[in-house]
XYZ file of C-alpha atoms in Angstrom:
456
model
C 0.194 -0.117 0.228
C 1.610 3.398 -0.705
C 1.455 6.174 1.575
C -1.225 8.875 1.414
C -0.370 11.997 0.310
C 0.242 14.642 3.217
C -1.823 17.515 3.122
C -5.548 17.184 2.452
C -5.766 13.422 1.608
C -4.477 12.782 4.579
C -7.773 14.683 6.148
C -9.575 11.376 5.614
C -7.685 9.061 7.867
C -8.799 11.476 10.748
C -11.863 12.282 12.779
C -11.943 15.869 12.920
C -14.995 17.410 11.789
C -14.536 18.660 7.659
C -15.996 22.379 9.008
C -12.907 22.846 11.322
C -9.359 23.238 10.713
C -6.815 22.133 13.689
C -4.268 24.253 13.699
C -3.351 23.592 17.214
C -2.634 19.936 17.178
C 0.300 20.774 20.078
C -2.145 21.063 22.928
C -4.262 17.898 22.730
C -3.556 16.172 19.515
C -5.541 13.906 17.554
C -5.642 10.605 16.658
C -6.847 8.788 12.999
C -9.503 6.151 12.986
C -7.530 3.149 12.660
C -6.455 4.194 16.340
C -10.166 4.698 17.250
C -11.149 1.068 16.250
C -7.887 -0.165 17.706
C -8.954 1.091 21.101
C -12.287 0.058 20.578
C -11.259 -3.379 20.137
C -9.207 -3.346 23.255
C -11.688 -1.646 25.498
C -14.163 -4.465 24.409
C -11.913 -7.270 25.234
C -11.512 -5.757 28.386
C -15.296 -6.027 28.822
C -15.674 -9.327 27.826
C -13.579 -10.662 30.329
C -12.116 -8.162 32.692
C -9.671 -10.364 34.978
C -8.486 -12.091 32.108
C -7.482 -8.573 30.175
C -6.180 -7.116 32.948
C -4.372 -9.544 34.917
C -2.685 -11.557 31.608
C -3.740 -9.799 28.247
C -2.628 -6.305 29.022
C 0.896 -7.103 30.702
C 1.717 -8.603 27.393
C 0.382 -6.365 25.321
C 1.915 -3.119 27.336
C 5.313 -4.872 26.959
C 4.721 -4.868 22.880
C 3.915 -1.209 23.353
C 6.937 -0.035 25.025
C 9.022 -2.366 22.493
C 7.848 -0.324 19.598
C 8.275 2.967 21.753
C 11.810 2.225 22.426
C 12.207 1.055 18.983
C 11.567 5.353 18.368
C 13.897 6.452 21.050
C 17.045 3.806 20.165
C 16.737 2.475 24.037
C 16.251 -0.650 25.562
C 12.910 -1.215 26.188
C 13.221 -2.098 30.370
C 14.221 1.357 30.492
C 11.125 2.750 29.065
C 7.501 2.369 31.762
C 4.530 3.948 30.925
C 2.757 6.961 33.051
C -0.555 8.820 31.985
C 0.735 12.236 31.073
C 4.433 14.075 30.354
C 3.496 16.221 33.896
C 3.303 13.211 35.658
C 6.261 12.007 34.559
C 7.991 14.598 35.816
C 6.293 14.815 39.282
C 6.835 10.985 39.272
C 10.645 11.574 39.259
C 11.025 14.553 41.703
C 8.654 12.815 44.002
C 11.248 9.684 44.246
C 14.289 12.165 44.331
C 13.050 14.254 47.035
C 14.459 12.030 49.838
C 17.763 12.182 48.115
C 17.754 16.218 47.894
C 20.174 17.626 50.943
C 20.683 20.915 52.655
C 21.771 23.722 49.650
C 20.605 21.714 47.007
C 19.481 23.485 43.751
C 16.763 22.632 41.146
C 17.574 24.737 38.263
C 14.457 25.233 35.357
C 13.858 27.960 32.943
C 10.985 30.852 32.523
C 9.231 29.025 29.711
C 8.505 25.965 31.564
C 5.190 24.642 31.431
C 2.743 26.264 33.989
C 1.959 23.057 35.374
C 4.995 21.536 35.816
C 6.529 25.055 37.970
C 3.320 24.683 40.083
C 4.451 21.172 40.639
C 7.896 22.538 41.581
C 6.371 25.024 43.834
C 4.297 22.169 45.579
C 7.494 19.707 45.928
C 9.405 22.418 47.801
C 6.411 23.466 49.900
C 6.736 19.354 51.258
C 10.156 19.442 51.806
C 12.233 20.752 54.716
C 13.015 24.221 54.222
C 16.917 24.085 53.935
C 16.674 20.979 51.346
C 16.180 22.317 48.019
C 16.079 25.716 46.075
C 14.361 26.768 42.961
C 16.487 28.739 40.744
C 14.862 30.199 37.628
C 16.508 31.132 34.747
C 14.958 34.278 32.841
C 15.284 34.596 28.991
C 13.250 36.401 26.324
C 12.836 36.474 22.797
C 15.028 37.905 20.595
C 18.043 35.549 21.961
C 20.491 32.997 20.453
C 20.230 29.534 21.342
C 23.962 29.267 22.274
C 23.395 32.258 24.588
C 20.584 30.705 26.662
C 23.342 27.413 26.731
C 25.789 29.772 28.129
C 23.424 31.352 30.320
C 22.350 27.952 32.321
C 26.216 27.569 32.493
C 27.056 30.568 33.918
C 24.149 29.811 36.708
C 25.360 26.657 37.457
C 28.692 28.462 38.568
C 26.965 31.255 40.039
C 24.971 28.547 42.424
C 28.213 27.313 43.293
C 30.015 30.294 44.505
C 26.974 31.302 46.518
C 27.231 28.050 48.663
C 24.659 26.147 46.795
C 24.747 22.262 44.678
C 22.566 22.287 41.715
C 21.385 19.225 41.796
C 18.802 18.680 38.831
C 17.644 20.564 35.905
C 14.400 20.871 34.136
C 14.197 21.213 30.729
C 12.426 21.297 27.610
C 12.750 19.264 24.023
C 10.249 21.811 22.486
C 8.558 24.785 24.777
C 5.028 24.610 24.681
C 4.644 28.554 24.967
C 6.188 30.071 23.032
C 6.437 26.755 20.594
C 10.307 26.559 19.958
C 12.816 24.036 19.794
C 14.934 24.247 23.096
C 18.810 23.409 22.521
C 17.729 20.487 25.379
C 20.952 18.474 23.425
C 23.397 20.889 24.347
C 21.926 21.645 27.890
C 22.039 18.261 28.736
C 25.459 17.891 27.313
C 26.431 20.327 29.993
C 24.755 18.945 32.582
C 26.755 15.749 32.276
C 29.826 17.683 32.279
C 29.076 19.914 35.641
C 27.852 16.423 37.464
C 23.987 17.973 37.471
C 21.256 15.399 36.831
C 19.040 16.015 33.715
C 15.267 15.283 33.632
C 13.466 16.393 30.131
C 10.168 17.208 29.979
C 9.896 15.952 25.970
C 6.086 16.623 26.179
C 5.956 17.582 22.825
C 9.064 15.325 21.456
C 8.268 11.689 20.604
C 6.588 11.829 17.101
C 7.446 15.200 16.521
C 11.170 15.313 16.155
C 13.860 12.644 16.112
C 15.404 11.647 19.868
C 18.130 9.584 20.452
C 18.584 8.244 23.955
C 21.217 5.712 22.839
C 23.846 8.903 23.001
C 21.922 11.260 24.476
C 23.249 10.711 28.140
C 19.747 12.165 29.471
C 18.946 11.121 32.868
C 14.990 10.789 32.962
C 13.174 12.011 30.083
C 9.063 11.899 29.620
C 7.091 12.189 26.729
C 3.670 12.245 25.639
C 2.376 10.103 22.929
C -0.704 11.020 22.373
C 0.081 14.872 21.505
C 2.635 13.791 18.352
C 2.476 9.884 17.978
C -0.978 9.676 17.472
C -2.402 7.310 20.438
C -5.972 8.315 22.169
C -5.190 10.542 25.281
C -3.433 10.164 28.067
C -0.643 8.158 27.163
C 3.081 8.873 27.535
C 6.476 7.189 28.454
C 9.026 8.006 31.283
C 12.491 7.151 30.805
C 15.308 6.739 33.177
C 18.695 6.083 32.529
C 19.232 2.487 34.398
C 21.994 4.041 37.037
C 19.748 6.237 38.691
C 16.823 3.406 38.214
C 16.793 2.034 41.975
C 16.276 5.515 42.900
C 12.293 4.855 41.607
C 10.596 3.581 44.195
C 7.114 4.454 43.805
C 4.547 5.486 41.241
C 1.822 8.031 41.295
C -0.207 6.794 43.221
C 2.017 4.702 45.182
C 0.080 1.195 43.894
C 1.430 -2.587 43.460
C 5.106 -2.538 42.326
C 5.814 0.142 45.427
C 9.719 -0.691 46.408
C 10.096 -0.021 49.885
C 13.709 1.201 51.470
C 16.090 -1.500 53.006
C 15.323 -0.036 56.204
C 11.198 -0.717 55.877
C 8.986 -3.840 56.303
C 8.644 -6.218 53.611
C 5.801 -5.039 50.945
C 2.418 -6.555 49.964
C 3.229 -8.580 47.564
C 1.584 -7.615 44.410
C -2.065 -9.102 43.156
C -1.199 -8.090 39.680
C 2.538 -9.178 39.040
C 2.892 -11.596 36.247
C 4.668 -14.897 37.918
C 7.706 -15.702 35.591
C 7.586 -12.348 33.514
C 11.495 -11.671 33.911
C 10.939 -7.650 34.500
C 13.116 -5.541 36.183
C 11.481 -3.863 39.408
C 11.678 -0.293 37.425
C 9.502 -2.212 34.798
C 7.230 -3.924 37.689
C 6.881 -0.902 39.657
C 5.048 0.853 36.396
C 3.108 -2.049 35.285
C -0.294 -1.383 37.213
C -1.138 1.574 38.816
C -3.976 1.662 40.374
C -7.104 0.485 38.220
C -7.596 2.772 35.012
C -7.861 2.271 31.346
C -4.344 1.668 30.033
C -5.748 1.424 26.473
C -4.188 4.606 25.202
C -0.750 2.878 26.211
C -1.768 -0.559 23.944
C -2.283 1.367 20.960
C 1.147 2.609 20.477
C 2.239 0.055 18.189
C -0.872 0.429 15.601
C 0.322 4.326 15.720
C 3.963 3.263 14.771
C 2.164 0.893 11.826
C -0.094 3.724 10.546
C 2.490 6.349 10.712
C 4.538 3.819 8.539
C 2.481 2.597 6.306
C 0.163 5.320 5.810
C 2.385 8.193 6.406
C 5.897 7.143 4.970
C 7.837 6.763 8.162
C 8.976 8.928 11.014
C 11.508 10.642 8.864
C 9.027 11.894 6.109
C 6.567 12.946 9.074
C 9.469 15.362 11.118
C 10.158 16.828 7.559
C 7.141 17.842 6.620
C 6.229 18.631 10.126
C 9.228 20.887 10.003
C 9.318 22.469 6.320
C 5.254 23.157 7.067
C 5.640 24.902 10.418
C 8.067 27.202 9.017
C 6.419 27.917 5.617
C 2.856 28.498 7.412
C 4.800 30.751 9.776
C 6.386 32.719 7.312
C 2.975 33.245 5.208
C 1.055 34.233 8.190
C 3.856 36.777 9.369
C 4.148 38.326 6.451
C 0.434 38.440 5.372
C -0.110 40.624 8.719
C 3.063 42.168 8.566
C 5.113 41.363 11.311
C 7.600 38.391 12.521
C 8.235 35.055 13.584
C 9.438 34.375 16.622
C 13.316 33.787 16.884
C 14.314 34.883 13.357
C 16.904 36.949 12.747
C 17.328 39.403 9.679
C 19.273 37.086 7.916
C 18.241 33.854 8.404
C 15.870 31.093 10.017
C 16.795 30.298 13.515
C 17.946 27.284 15.171
C 14.398 27.838 17.566
C 12.093 26.754 14.501
C 13.679 23.200 14.120
C 10.345 21.758 14.888
C 6.412 21.334 14.144
C 5.495 24.584 15.838
C 6.023 28.435 15.237
C 5.089 31.818 16.611
C 4.172 34.477 14.723
C 3.691 38.045 16.256
C 0.134 39.811 16.001
C 0.321 43.529 15.460
C -1.102 44.049 18.987
C 1.351 45.608 21.776
C 1.315 44.935 25.044
C 1.802 48.166 27.402
C 3.433 48.038 31.003
C 2.434 51.578 32.302
C 1.236 54.657 31.238
C 2.571 54.472 27.488
C 0.225 54.894 24.616
C -2.128 57.723 23.289
C -3.617 57.754 19.599
C -1.359 58.596 16.477
C 0.606 55.466 16.291
C -0.035 52.253 13.860
C -0.068 49.082 16.577
C -3.020 48.826 18.854
C -1.940 49.016 22.432
C -2.985 46.541 24.798
C -2.764 47.151 28.803
C -0.853 44.479 30.613
C -3.854 43.555 32.929
C -6.181 43.139 30.143
C -4.321 40.083 28.386
C -6.054 37.402 30.117
C -9.458 38.870 28.953
C -8.277 39.613 25.415
C -6.616 36.358 24.949
C -10.046 34.395 26.263
C -11.913 36.611 23.929
C -10.093 35.487 20.859
C -9.895 32.257 21.506
C -13.379 32.105 22.046
C -14.342 33.242 18.730
C -11.841 31.235 16.966
C -13.366 28.357 18.178
C -17.361 29.293 18.002
C -17.013 31.616 14.746
C -14.165 30.732 12.766
C -14.071 26.899 13.716
C -10.278 26.496 14.281
C -8.107 27.448 17.363
C -4.665 28.798 17.962
C -3.268 29.560 21.172
C -3.160 33.398 21.695
C -0.407 34.855 24.378
C 1.749 37.473 25.205
C 5.641 37.628 25.200
C 8.032 40.034 25.093
C 5.589 42.940 25.243
C 3.376 41.690 22.216
C 0.740 39.212 21.580
C 1.464 36.325 19.551
C -0.061 32.836 18.133
C 1.098 29.651 18.352
C 0.835 27.810 14.896
C 1.044 23.824 14.710
C 1.701 21.711 11.850
C 0.344 18.181 11.174
C 0.266 15.853 8.155
C -3.596 16.348 7.433
C -2.608 20.472 6.794
C -1.221 22.223 4.118
C -0.081 25.606 2.850
C -3.826 26.585 1.959
C -5.033 26.054 5.832
C -2.593 28.789 6.835
C -3.176 31.331 3.756
C -7.076 30.461 4.998
C -5.786 32.221 8.581
C -4.152 35.109 7.220
C -7.632 36.843 6.365
C -9.174 35.414 9.986
C -6.337 37.129 12.217
C -6.466 40.315 10.713
C -10.276 40.526 11.223
C -9.787 38.953 14.798
C -7.837 41.639 15.529
C -9.713 44.567 13.827
C -12.300 43.146 16.068
C -10.635 43.037 19.361
C -9.531 46.608 18.568
C -12.458 47.967 18.766
C -14.139 45.063 21.308
C -11.578 46.263 24.180
C -11.050 50.014 22.655
C -7.856 49.894 21.861
C -5.452 52.860 21.095
C -2.818 53.309 18.952
C 0.643 52.912 20.121
C 4.508 52.958 18.266
C 5.131 49.569 17.429
C 9.113 50.699 18.232
C 8.228 51.604 22.096
């Protein structure tokens, strides 16, 4: 069977409403109809004989799924387990590491961290003894070159040591959520290895969007959603832990049957869900059954990989198309609006754009302070109105224009994040230009935005 051409012909395989243009695949993903059939078949099987499925069928199918994902990551399947989503993966790692933090330890992270993950950091510190972990946020905003950010990270490590602290672990991304840019994670991980800092990579936008090679990367911990870019049903993600650090992983969230007690603790209850003779490591067994849930999304990973190979033409073809379309679409929208693509320099396309998401500036300036007035050329939006304006614009995109792109404030402007996908093509981004122009005009009238100079 020949692969289906990308763009409009590919839409036949997906469940999207024909009237809806999904320009925001990055937030929640979506999956093709063959994967729905696969999941429904598994769910029917589970309900036909629940004990047989959950105790005996599912563990075998889960192992097959982990093998399929490990093949994409170039790592042994025993180093990859399943979690519900990337946020859970990050939280699971930090929860297990918490007993090992000591006075003066510092966790480093970047200002573009996913909001829910940052909340998890705050919660972690709140529940630890006051001196056992400090947070250090590395601030940055565009324009900035990737190598400048890497140097800023290295400088922060040295500053922490000068202050008497111990940089223990760094949380970083593969592709940032907002703004949607390709983070220089490979270089940050390299610095972590050189400086003796654990690396925890939030690859929520990872598997299925960009190539990830854990065989050569030196990553300590990595978690990635499968339901965003690999086309599995929600919610499904993986957690990778390098073998040397797997003994530190002793519990899932919530703690379940695979719990591994500390040496000084009593022997745990024997697992009622363990598969005798399965020859799994303690790390694998720990995550095999975490409470009672619908784990069929995990089991769909082999079917997703097969769809990508047979219908889409393979991983390399998908990665290339997504990056090319994301960049072409962003250039087209920026040109139509008379603005710019985030991260670009006057001379060349930035390395920040080497992924399936790009960001285009809207001609709406965010004002901090008393700036503003008539006579300029760009609408001026007071910072305190940003949440209301963003909500107003996003609701109308869905309800009136039958599409969605995240709207957000960054570096003094409003921006939109655009996602490429195999069922989209250039025409979808051409269609978006007049939509955004009209929406900016409407929001200017609705919120009575004054005009300010774009150079403020």
